[in-house]
């Protein structure tokens, strides 16, 4: 059978996905909005081979846990079912960023796997179907399939919950600066976090407001209105973390450094440097800024001690097939 390699970006959500109405199908409680990150990605090569007795999965630079391997094999089973094949697969995958730090490795990982494995199994799926497939691996992965700025439509069934591009990557030259505060893996995975979130008394309040927020932020992105866009982004991240902190048990993903950076961003904004932060299920902070502010933002970052790494990304394209095979 043929060998296929795909490259997929991570994405940063401006309106976050937190809480599911269907665990198994990964149907979200609300829609979400994101941007692909051109400098944070996964490359994955897949080949189905009838001589293999098991799926052989290798992640460059990391030892995969057996639970993770099983998740990948179950994902491959879905594809084998659709393609009506039984062959096991050889898979090699490589991230250009540290795993389990709140940088969304599951998003780029399952998006790249969906594209490579579907094609390697002989399927020729349109973008919508690939997004649905990626979602079944990890919810946020569905947003790493289409180009640029993306909306995940909540939907009420597997076939109606998928992501589509709302603006191409060339629409707006804003930047995401991911500040890596810690490389340690988080103790509570986001998958479990989604379930615990249902216990938070703040959950309903956040969800009730989201349709309105999604409408407003789409308008702001369309108008390239950075102030409105940034305020909604920052406020939704804080809303999501309020839900996390009031879950049972409480999920506090921040570290002291996380808060120090958030405060610095606010202080500098008060002094005229307009940037906003957003934070996923981890301690790392994403600074969102305009291209014209990059030098000043870099100087601001230099005043923060103890940062492990920064990754500067621009709006990125969606998942795609490439010829750079890993084996
Ligand atoms: C905080 O997509 O990792 O990054 O569907 O269980 O795999 P599963 O969860 P996942 O959740 C990501 C949550 C988030 C917010 C976001 O990216 O929207």
PDB file of C-alpha atoms and ligand atoms in Angstrom, residues 11-13 15-18 20 26 32-33 71 102 104 106-107 110 135 137-141 143 152 186 190-192 194 240-241 244 279-282, ligand 1:
ATOM      1  CA  UNK A  11      -4.156  26.057  16.477  1.00  0.00           C
ATOM      2  CA  UNK A  12      -4.821  28.662  19.123  1.00  0.00           C
ATOM      3  CA  UNK A  13      -8.448  29.181  20.110  1.00  0.00           C
ATOM      4  CA  UNK A  15     -13.074  31.330  21.754  1.00  0.00           C
ATOM      5  CA  UNK A  16     -12.259  28.102  23.568  1.00  0.00           C
ATOM      6  CA  UNK A  17     -13.688  24.601  23.448  1.00  0.00           C
ATOM      7  CA  UNK A  18     -14.214  23.445  27.028  1.00  0.00           C
ATOM      8  CA  UNK A  20     -18.574  18.237  25.760  1.00  0.00           C
ATOM      9  CA  UNK A  26     -16.394  14.654  21.118  1.00  0.00           C
ATOM     10  CA  UNK A  32     -15.208  27.811  18.993  1.00  0.00           C
ATOM     11  CA  UNK A  33     -12.938  30.073  16.935  1.00  0.00           C
ATOM     12  CA  UNK A  71      -6.075   5.836  21.281  1.00  0.00           C
ATOM     13  CA  UNK A 102      -0.594  23.421  26.820  1.00  0.00           C
ATOM     14  CA  UNK A 104      -1.923  21.700  21.563  1.00  0.00           C
ATOM     15  CA  UNK A 106      -3.264  16.546  20.245  1.00  0.00           C
ATOM     16  CA  UNK A 107      -4.719  19.009  17.729  1.00  0.00           C
ATOM     17  CA  UNK A 110      -4.731  14.005  15.181  1.00  0.00           C
ATOM     18  CA  UNK A 135     -12.490  15.647  15.792  1.00  0.00           C
ATOM     19  CA  UNK A 137      -9.383  11.790  17.670  1.00  0.00           C
ATOM     20  CA  UNK A 138      -9.276  15.025  19.632  1.00  0.00           C
ATOM     21  CA  UNK A 139     -11.915  17.756  19.525  1.00  0.00           C
ATOM     22  CA  UNK A 140      -9.614  20.693  18.827  1.00  0.00           C
ATOM     23  CA  UNK A 141      -7.932  18.734  16.004  1.00  0.00           C
ATOM     24  CA  UNK A 143      -9.870  23.068  13.680  1.00  0.00           C
ATOM     25  CA  UNK A 152     -15.797  24.877  14.668  1.00  0.00           C
ATOM     26  CA  UNK A 186       0.267  18.429  32.878  1.00  0.00           C
ATOM     27  CA  UNK A 190      -7.670  18.259  28.856  1.00  0.00           C
ATOM     28  CA  UNK A 191      -9.873  15.253  28.028  1.00  0.00           C
ATOM     29  CA  UNK A 192     -10.540  14.681  31.725  1.00  0.00           C
ATOM     30  CA  UNK A 194     -13.696  18.692  29.846  1.00  0.00           C
ATOM     31  CA  UNK A 240     -12.629  29.271  30.630  1.00  0.00           C
ATOM     32  CA  UNK A 241     -10.033  29.308  33.417  1.00  0.00           C
ATOM     33  CA  UNK A 244     -11.524  25.194  35.287  1.00  0.00           C
ATOM     34  CA  UNK A 279      -3.996  30.428  27.795  1.00  0.00           C
ATOM     35  CA  UNK A 280      -5.021  26.813  27.139  1.00  0.00           C
ATOM     36  CA  UNK A 281      -5.000  23.869  29.553  1.00  0.00           C
ATOM     37  CA  UNK A 282      -1.462  24.498  30.771  1.00  0.00           C
TER      38      UNK A 282
HETATM   39  C1  LIG B   1      -8.074  24.199  26.390  1.00  0.00           C
HETATM   40  O1  LIG B   1      -9.131  19.055  22.012  1.00  0.00           O
HETATM   41  O2  LIG B   1      -7.372  18.573  23.756  1.00  0.00           O
HETATM   42  O3  LIG B   1      -7.070  23.733  24.303  1.00  0.00           O
HETATM   43  O4  LIG B   1     -11.397  16.649  22.647  1.00  0.00           O
HETATM   44  O5  LIG B   1     -10.718  15.696  24.834  1.00  0.00           O
HETATM   45  O6  LIG B   1      -9.085  15.727  22.946  1.00  0.00           O
HETATM   46  P1  LIG B   1     -10.263  16.410  23.602  1.00  0.00           P
HETATM   47  O7  LIG B   1      -9.745  17.835  24.123  1.00  0.00           O
HETATM   48  P2  LIG B   1      -8.781  18.893  23.439  1.00  0.00           P
HETATM   49  O8  LIG B   1      -9.201  20.220  24.253  1.00  0.00           O
HETATM   50  C2  LIG B   1      -8.544  21.434  24.019  1.00  0.00           C
HETATM   51  C3  LIG B   1      -9.030  22.462  24.936  1.00  0.00           C
HETATM   52  C4  LIG B   1      -8.313  23.799  24.943  1.00  0.00           C
HETATM   53  C5  LIG B   1      -9.196  24.858  24.293  1.00  0.00           C
HETATM   54  C6  LIG B   1      -9.264  24.862  22.783  1.00  0.00           C
HETATM   55  O9  LIG B   1      -8.285  24.538  22.104  1.00  0.00           O
HETATM   56  O10 LIG B   1     -10.330  25.241  22.271  1.00  0.00           O
END
